[in-house]
Coordinates of C-alpha atoms in Angstrom, one line a residue:
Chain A
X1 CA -3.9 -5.0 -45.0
X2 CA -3.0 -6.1 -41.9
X3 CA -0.9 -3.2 -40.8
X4 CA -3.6 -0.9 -42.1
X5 CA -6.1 -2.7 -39.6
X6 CA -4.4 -2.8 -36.6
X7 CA -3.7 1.3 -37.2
X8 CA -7.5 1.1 -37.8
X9 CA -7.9 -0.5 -34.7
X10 CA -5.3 0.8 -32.9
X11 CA -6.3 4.7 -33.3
X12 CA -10.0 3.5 -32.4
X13 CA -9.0 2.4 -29.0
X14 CA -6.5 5.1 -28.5
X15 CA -9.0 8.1 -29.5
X16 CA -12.0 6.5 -27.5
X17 CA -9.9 5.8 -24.3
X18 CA -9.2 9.6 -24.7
X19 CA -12.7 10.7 -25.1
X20 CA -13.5 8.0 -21.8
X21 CA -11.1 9.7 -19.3
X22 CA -12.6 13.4 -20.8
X23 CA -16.4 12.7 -20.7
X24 CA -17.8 14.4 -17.6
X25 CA -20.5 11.8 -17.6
X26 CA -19.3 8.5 -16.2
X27 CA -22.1 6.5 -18.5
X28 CA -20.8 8.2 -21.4
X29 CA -17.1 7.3 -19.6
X30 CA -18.5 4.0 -19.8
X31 CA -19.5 3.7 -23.2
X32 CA -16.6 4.8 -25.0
X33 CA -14.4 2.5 -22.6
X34 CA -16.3 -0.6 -24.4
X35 CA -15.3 0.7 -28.0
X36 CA -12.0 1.1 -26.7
X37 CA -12.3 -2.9 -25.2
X38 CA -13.6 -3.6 -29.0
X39 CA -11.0 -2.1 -30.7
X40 CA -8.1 -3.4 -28.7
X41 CA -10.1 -7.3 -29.2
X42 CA -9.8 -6.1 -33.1
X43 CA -6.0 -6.0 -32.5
X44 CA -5.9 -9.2 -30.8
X45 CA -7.5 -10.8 -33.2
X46 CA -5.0 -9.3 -35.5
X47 CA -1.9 -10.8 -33.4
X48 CA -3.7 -14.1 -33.7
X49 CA -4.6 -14.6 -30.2
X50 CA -8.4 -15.2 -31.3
X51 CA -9.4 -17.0 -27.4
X52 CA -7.8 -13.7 -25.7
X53 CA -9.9 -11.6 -28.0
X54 CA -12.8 -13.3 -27.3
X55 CA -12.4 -13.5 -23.6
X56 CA -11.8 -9.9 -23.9
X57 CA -15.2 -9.0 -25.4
X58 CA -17.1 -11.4 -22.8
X59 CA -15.1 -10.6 -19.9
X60 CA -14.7 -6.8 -20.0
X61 CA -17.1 -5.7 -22.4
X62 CA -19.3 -7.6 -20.9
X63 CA -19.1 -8.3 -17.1
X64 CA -17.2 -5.8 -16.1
X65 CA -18.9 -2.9 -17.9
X66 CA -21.9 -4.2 -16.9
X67 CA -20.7 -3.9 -12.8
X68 CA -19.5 -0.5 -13.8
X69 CA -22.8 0.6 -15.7
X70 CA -24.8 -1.0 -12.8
X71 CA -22.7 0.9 -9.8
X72 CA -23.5 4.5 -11.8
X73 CA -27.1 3.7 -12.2
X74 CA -27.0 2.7 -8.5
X75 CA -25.3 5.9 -7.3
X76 CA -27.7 8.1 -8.9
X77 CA -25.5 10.8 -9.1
X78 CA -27.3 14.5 -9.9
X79 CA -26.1 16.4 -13.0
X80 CA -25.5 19.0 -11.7
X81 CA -23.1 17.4 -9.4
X82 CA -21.3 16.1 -12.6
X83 CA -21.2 18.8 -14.0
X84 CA -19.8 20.5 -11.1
X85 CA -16.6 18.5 -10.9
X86 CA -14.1 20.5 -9.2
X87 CA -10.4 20.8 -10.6
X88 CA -8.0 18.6 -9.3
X89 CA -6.1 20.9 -6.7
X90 CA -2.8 20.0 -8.7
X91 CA -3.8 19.7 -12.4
X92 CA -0.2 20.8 -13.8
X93 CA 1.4 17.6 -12.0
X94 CA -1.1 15.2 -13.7
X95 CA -1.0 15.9 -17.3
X96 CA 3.2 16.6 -16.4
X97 CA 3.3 12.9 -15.4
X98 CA 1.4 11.6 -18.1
X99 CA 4.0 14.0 -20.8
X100 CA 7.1 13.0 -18.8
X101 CA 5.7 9.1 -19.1
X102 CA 5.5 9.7 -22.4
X103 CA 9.1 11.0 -23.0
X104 CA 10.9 8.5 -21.3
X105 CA 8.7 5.3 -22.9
X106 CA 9.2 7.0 -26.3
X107 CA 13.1 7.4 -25.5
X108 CA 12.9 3.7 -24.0
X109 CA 11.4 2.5 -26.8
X110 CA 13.9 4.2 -29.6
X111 CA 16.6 2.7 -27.6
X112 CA 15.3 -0.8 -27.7
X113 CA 14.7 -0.1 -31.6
X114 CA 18.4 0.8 -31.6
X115 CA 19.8 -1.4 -29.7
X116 CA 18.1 -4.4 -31.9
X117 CA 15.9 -5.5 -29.1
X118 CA 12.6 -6.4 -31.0
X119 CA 13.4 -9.3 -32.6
X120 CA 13.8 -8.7 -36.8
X121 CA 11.0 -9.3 -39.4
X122 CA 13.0 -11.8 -41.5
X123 CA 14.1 -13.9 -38.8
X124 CA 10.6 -13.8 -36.9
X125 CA 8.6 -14.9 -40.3
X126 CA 8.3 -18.4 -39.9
X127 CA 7.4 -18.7 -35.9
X128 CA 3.8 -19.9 -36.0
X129 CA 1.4 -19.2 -33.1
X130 CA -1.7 -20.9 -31.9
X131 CA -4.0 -18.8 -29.7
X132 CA -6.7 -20.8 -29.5
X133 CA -8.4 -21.9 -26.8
X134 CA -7.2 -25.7 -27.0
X135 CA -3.4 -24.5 -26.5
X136 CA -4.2 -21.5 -23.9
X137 CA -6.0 -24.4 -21.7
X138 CA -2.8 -26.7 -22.0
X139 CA -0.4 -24.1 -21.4
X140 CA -3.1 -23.5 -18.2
X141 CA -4.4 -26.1 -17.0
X142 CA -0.2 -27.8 -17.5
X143 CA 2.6 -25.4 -16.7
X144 CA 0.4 -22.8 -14.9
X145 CA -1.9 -24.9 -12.8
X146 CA -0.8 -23.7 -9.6
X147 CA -1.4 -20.0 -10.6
X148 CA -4.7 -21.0 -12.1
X149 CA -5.5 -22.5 -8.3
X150 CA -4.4 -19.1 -6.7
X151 CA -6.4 -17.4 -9.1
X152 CA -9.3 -19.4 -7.9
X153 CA -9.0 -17.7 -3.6
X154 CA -8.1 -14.6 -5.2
X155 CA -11.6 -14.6 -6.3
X156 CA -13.0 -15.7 -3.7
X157 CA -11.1 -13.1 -1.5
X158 CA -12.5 -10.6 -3.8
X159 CA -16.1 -11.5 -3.6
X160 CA -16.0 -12.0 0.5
X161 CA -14.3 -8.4 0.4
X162 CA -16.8 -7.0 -2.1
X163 CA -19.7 -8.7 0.4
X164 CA -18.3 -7.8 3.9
X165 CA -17.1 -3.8 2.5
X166 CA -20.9 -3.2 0.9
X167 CA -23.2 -4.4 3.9
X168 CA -24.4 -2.2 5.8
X169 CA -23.7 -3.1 9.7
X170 CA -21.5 -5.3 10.0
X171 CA -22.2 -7.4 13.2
Chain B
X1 CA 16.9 -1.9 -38.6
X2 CA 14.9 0.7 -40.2
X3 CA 14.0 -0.5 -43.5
X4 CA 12.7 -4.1 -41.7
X5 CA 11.0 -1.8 -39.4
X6 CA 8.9 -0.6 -42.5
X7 CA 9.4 -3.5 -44.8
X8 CA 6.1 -5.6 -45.1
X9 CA 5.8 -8.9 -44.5
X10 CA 3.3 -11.3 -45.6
X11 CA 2.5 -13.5 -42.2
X12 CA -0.6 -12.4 -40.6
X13 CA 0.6 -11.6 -37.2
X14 CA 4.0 -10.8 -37.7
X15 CA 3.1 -8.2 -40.4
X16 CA 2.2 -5.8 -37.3
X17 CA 5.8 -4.3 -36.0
X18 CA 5.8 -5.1 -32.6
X19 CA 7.5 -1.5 -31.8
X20 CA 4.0 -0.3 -32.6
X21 CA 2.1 -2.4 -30.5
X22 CA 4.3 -1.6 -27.9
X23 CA 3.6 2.0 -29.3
X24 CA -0.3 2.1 -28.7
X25 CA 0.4 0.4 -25.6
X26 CA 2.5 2.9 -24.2
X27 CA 0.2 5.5 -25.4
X28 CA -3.3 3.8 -23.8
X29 CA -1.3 3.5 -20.1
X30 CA -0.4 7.6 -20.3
X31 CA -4.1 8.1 -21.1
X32 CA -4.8 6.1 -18.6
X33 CA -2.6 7.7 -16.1
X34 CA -3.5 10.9 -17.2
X35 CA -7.1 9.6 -16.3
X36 CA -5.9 8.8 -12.8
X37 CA -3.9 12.2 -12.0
X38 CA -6.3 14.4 -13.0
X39 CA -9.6 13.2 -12.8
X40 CA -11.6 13.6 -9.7
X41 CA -14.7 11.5 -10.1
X42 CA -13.6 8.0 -8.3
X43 CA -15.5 6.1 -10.9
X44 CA -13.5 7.4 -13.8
X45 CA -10.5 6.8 -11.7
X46 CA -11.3 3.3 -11.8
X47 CA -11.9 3.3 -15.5
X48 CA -9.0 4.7 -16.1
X49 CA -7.4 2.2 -14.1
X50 CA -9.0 -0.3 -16.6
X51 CA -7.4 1.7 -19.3
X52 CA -4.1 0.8 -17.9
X53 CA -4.7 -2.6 -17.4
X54 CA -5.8 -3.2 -20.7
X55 CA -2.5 -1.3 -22.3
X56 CA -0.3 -4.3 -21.0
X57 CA -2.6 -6.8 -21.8
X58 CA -1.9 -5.6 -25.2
X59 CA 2.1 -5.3 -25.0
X60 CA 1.8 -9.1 -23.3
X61 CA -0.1 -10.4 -26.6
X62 CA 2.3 -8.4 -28.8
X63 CA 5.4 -10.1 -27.7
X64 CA 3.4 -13.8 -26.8
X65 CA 3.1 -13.5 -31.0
X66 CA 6.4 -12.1 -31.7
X67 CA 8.0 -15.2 -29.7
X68 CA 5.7 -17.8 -30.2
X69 CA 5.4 -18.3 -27.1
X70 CA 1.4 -19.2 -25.3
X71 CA 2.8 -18.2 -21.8
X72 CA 2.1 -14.9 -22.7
X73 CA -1.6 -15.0 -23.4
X74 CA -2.2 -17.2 -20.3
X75 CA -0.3 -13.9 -18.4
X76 CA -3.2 -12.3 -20.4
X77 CA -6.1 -14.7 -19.2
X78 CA -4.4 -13.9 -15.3
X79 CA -4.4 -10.1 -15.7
X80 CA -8.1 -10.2 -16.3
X81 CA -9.0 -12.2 -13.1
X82 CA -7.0 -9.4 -10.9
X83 CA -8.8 -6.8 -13.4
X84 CA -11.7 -8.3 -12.1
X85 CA -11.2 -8.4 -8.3
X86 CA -10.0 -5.4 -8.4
X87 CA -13.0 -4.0 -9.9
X88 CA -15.8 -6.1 -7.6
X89 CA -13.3 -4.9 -4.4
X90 CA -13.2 -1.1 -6.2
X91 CA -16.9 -0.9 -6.9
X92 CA -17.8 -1.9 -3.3
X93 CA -15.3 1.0 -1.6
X94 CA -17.1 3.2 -4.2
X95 CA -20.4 2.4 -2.7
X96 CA -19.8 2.5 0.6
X97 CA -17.7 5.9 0.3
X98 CA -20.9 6.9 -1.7
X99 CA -23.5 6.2 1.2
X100 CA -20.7 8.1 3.5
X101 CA -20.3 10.9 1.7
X102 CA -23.4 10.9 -0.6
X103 CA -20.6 12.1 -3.3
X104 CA -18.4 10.5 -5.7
X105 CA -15.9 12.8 -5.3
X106 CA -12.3 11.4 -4.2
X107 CA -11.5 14.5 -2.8
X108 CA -14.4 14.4 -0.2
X109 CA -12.8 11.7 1.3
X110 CA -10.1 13.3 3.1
X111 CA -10.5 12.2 6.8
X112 CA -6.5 10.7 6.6
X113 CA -4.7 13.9 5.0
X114 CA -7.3 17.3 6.2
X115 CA -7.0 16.6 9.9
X116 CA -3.8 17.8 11.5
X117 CA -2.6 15.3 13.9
X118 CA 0.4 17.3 15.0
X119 CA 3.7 16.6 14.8
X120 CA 4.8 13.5 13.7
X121 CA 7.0 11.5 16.4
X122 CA 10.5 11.0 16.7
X123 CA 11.8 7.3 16.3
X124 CA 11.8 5.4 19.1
X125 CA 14.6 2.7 19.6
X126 CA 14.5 -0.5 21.1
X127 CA 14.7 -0.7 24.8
X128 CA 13.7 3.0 25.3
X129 CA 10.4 3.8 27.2
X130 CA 7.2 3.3 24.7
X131 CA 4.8 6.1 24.2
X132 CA 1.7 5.0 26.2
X133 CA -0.2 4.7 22.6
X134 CA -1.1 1.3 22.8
X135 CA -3.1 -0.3 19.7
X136 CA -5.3 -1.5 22.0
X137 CA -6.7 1.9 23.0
X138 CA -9.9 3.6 21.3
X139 CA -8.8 5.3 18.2
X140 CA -9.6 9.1 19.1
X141 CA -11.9 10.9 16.8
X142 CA -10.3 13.7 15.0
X143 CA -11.6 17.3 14.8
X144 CA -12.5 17.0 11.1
X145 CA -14.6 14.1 11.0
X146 CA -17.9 14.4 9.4
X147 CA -18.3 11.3 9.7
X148 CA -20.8 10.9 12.4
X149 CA -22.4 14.2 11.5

């Protein structure tokens, strides 16, 4: 049951973050980016991390669609000037990255399978796992404070950049 | 290793094989790369990006379960704060490349590669006479520039 879920969920996100990067329009981009940020919150739920999941839907789903959905609307772009996307001058060398990607994480991954890497079913059974928020916020707010902190200016850096690289005359 | 690769199991989390999460994840950063090579609209670019970004969030929750081990979702929790900077800071070169170029096209923005700035300098060593450059002169305007059009 669970297996057949996370496939479920797993061939949602995979065939909507497809459609996303083929969609001419970026709102329809968009839109099928947030049922790939669904599905994949499906999945997380599935491995049990139930805060990430959440934090996924609020965070992306949510804030940062929302800042993407905003920036379109804001730019106003003509359809005709979507429509009119030119071809990338080197197409061949894109989708030959992505294939050649492909290859060598598939062979990677065999190899790992192989060489006994992911750690076996029987032996793995019994770990237990809480993902909720009360043992993410110790694990935070204990061993990773000091990234937590760094997080904080990295933030801030981001919303003085954001501020300074939108205005229009900067004097 | 191939029958406990298929074998069920009954705990919840564990039941998933974590070669196929690592699977999907693999899968969701070529589509997002193949986003980034060949797309040319900047705000599908970024998406894209997002697409990637989210494809090791998942591999990162895959194994935090597999090894019982929280670190991994915190890594998680982290990822999304630079997803999110990197977004704000993305969004705002988009807009003020789009008030440039009134075009959300990446390739319009081509003052650094179009313009031919000649040949590019031999290395200077240490001690020799420096090329009167300085950084402190007024950058000159190239040909190509529209800029200012």
């Amino acid at each position: 049951m669970t297996v057949a879920l996370f496939l479920i969920f797993g061939a949602t996100a995979l065939a909507s973050a497809l459609l996303s990067v083929t969609r001419k329009n970026p709102v329809a981009s968009a839109m099928w980016l947030v049922l790939m940020f669904f599905g994949l919150a499906g999945n997380y739920v599935l491995l049990e991390a139930y805060f990430v999941a959440a934090v996924q839907i609020l965070v992306y789903a949510g804030a940062i669609m929302v800042l993407f959905l905003f920036v379109i609307m804001l730019l106003d772009l003509r359809r005709e000037q979507l429509e009119s996307e030119p071809q990338p001058r080197l197409p061949f060398f894109g989708v030959a990255a992505a294939v050649l990607f492909i290859a060598v994480a598939a062979i990677a991954l065999l190899d790992a399978v192989d060489a006994g890497v992911f750690p076996d079913a029987a032996a793995r059974s019994t770990l237990e796992l809480d993902g909720s928020a009360k043992a993410i916020g110790e694990s935070l707010f204990g061993t990773w404070v000091l990234a937590f902190e760094v997080t904080g200016f990295l933030l801030l850096g981001a919303i003085l950049g954001a501020v300074i690289l939108t205005k229009r005359r900067l004097t | 290793m191939t029958s406990a690769f298929l074998s069920p199991v009954v705990a919840s989390g564990l039941a998933i094989p974590l070669e196929w999460v690592v699977g999907l994840g693999l899968a969701l950063f070529a589509v997002g790369l193949l986003g980034v090579a060949c797309r040319r609209n900047i705000l599908i670019m970024l998406l894209s990006v997002e697409i990637m970004l989210n494809a090791s969030n998942l591999v990162l929750v895959g194994f935090s379960r597999v090894h019982s081990e929280i670190s991994g979702q915190v890594f998680v929790f982290f990822s999304m704060v630079v997803a999110a900077a990197e977004v704000a800071v993305g969004l705002a070169i988009v807009i003020a490349l789009y008030r440039l170029r009134r075009s959300a096209d990446v390739d319009d923005a081509h003052d650094l590669h179009d313009v031919d700035y000649g040949p590019v300098p031999g290395l200077k060593l240490e001690g020799e006479p420096h090329h009167h450059h300085d950084h402190d002169e007024p950058e000159a305007q190239p040909v190509g520039a529209t800029g200012e059009a």
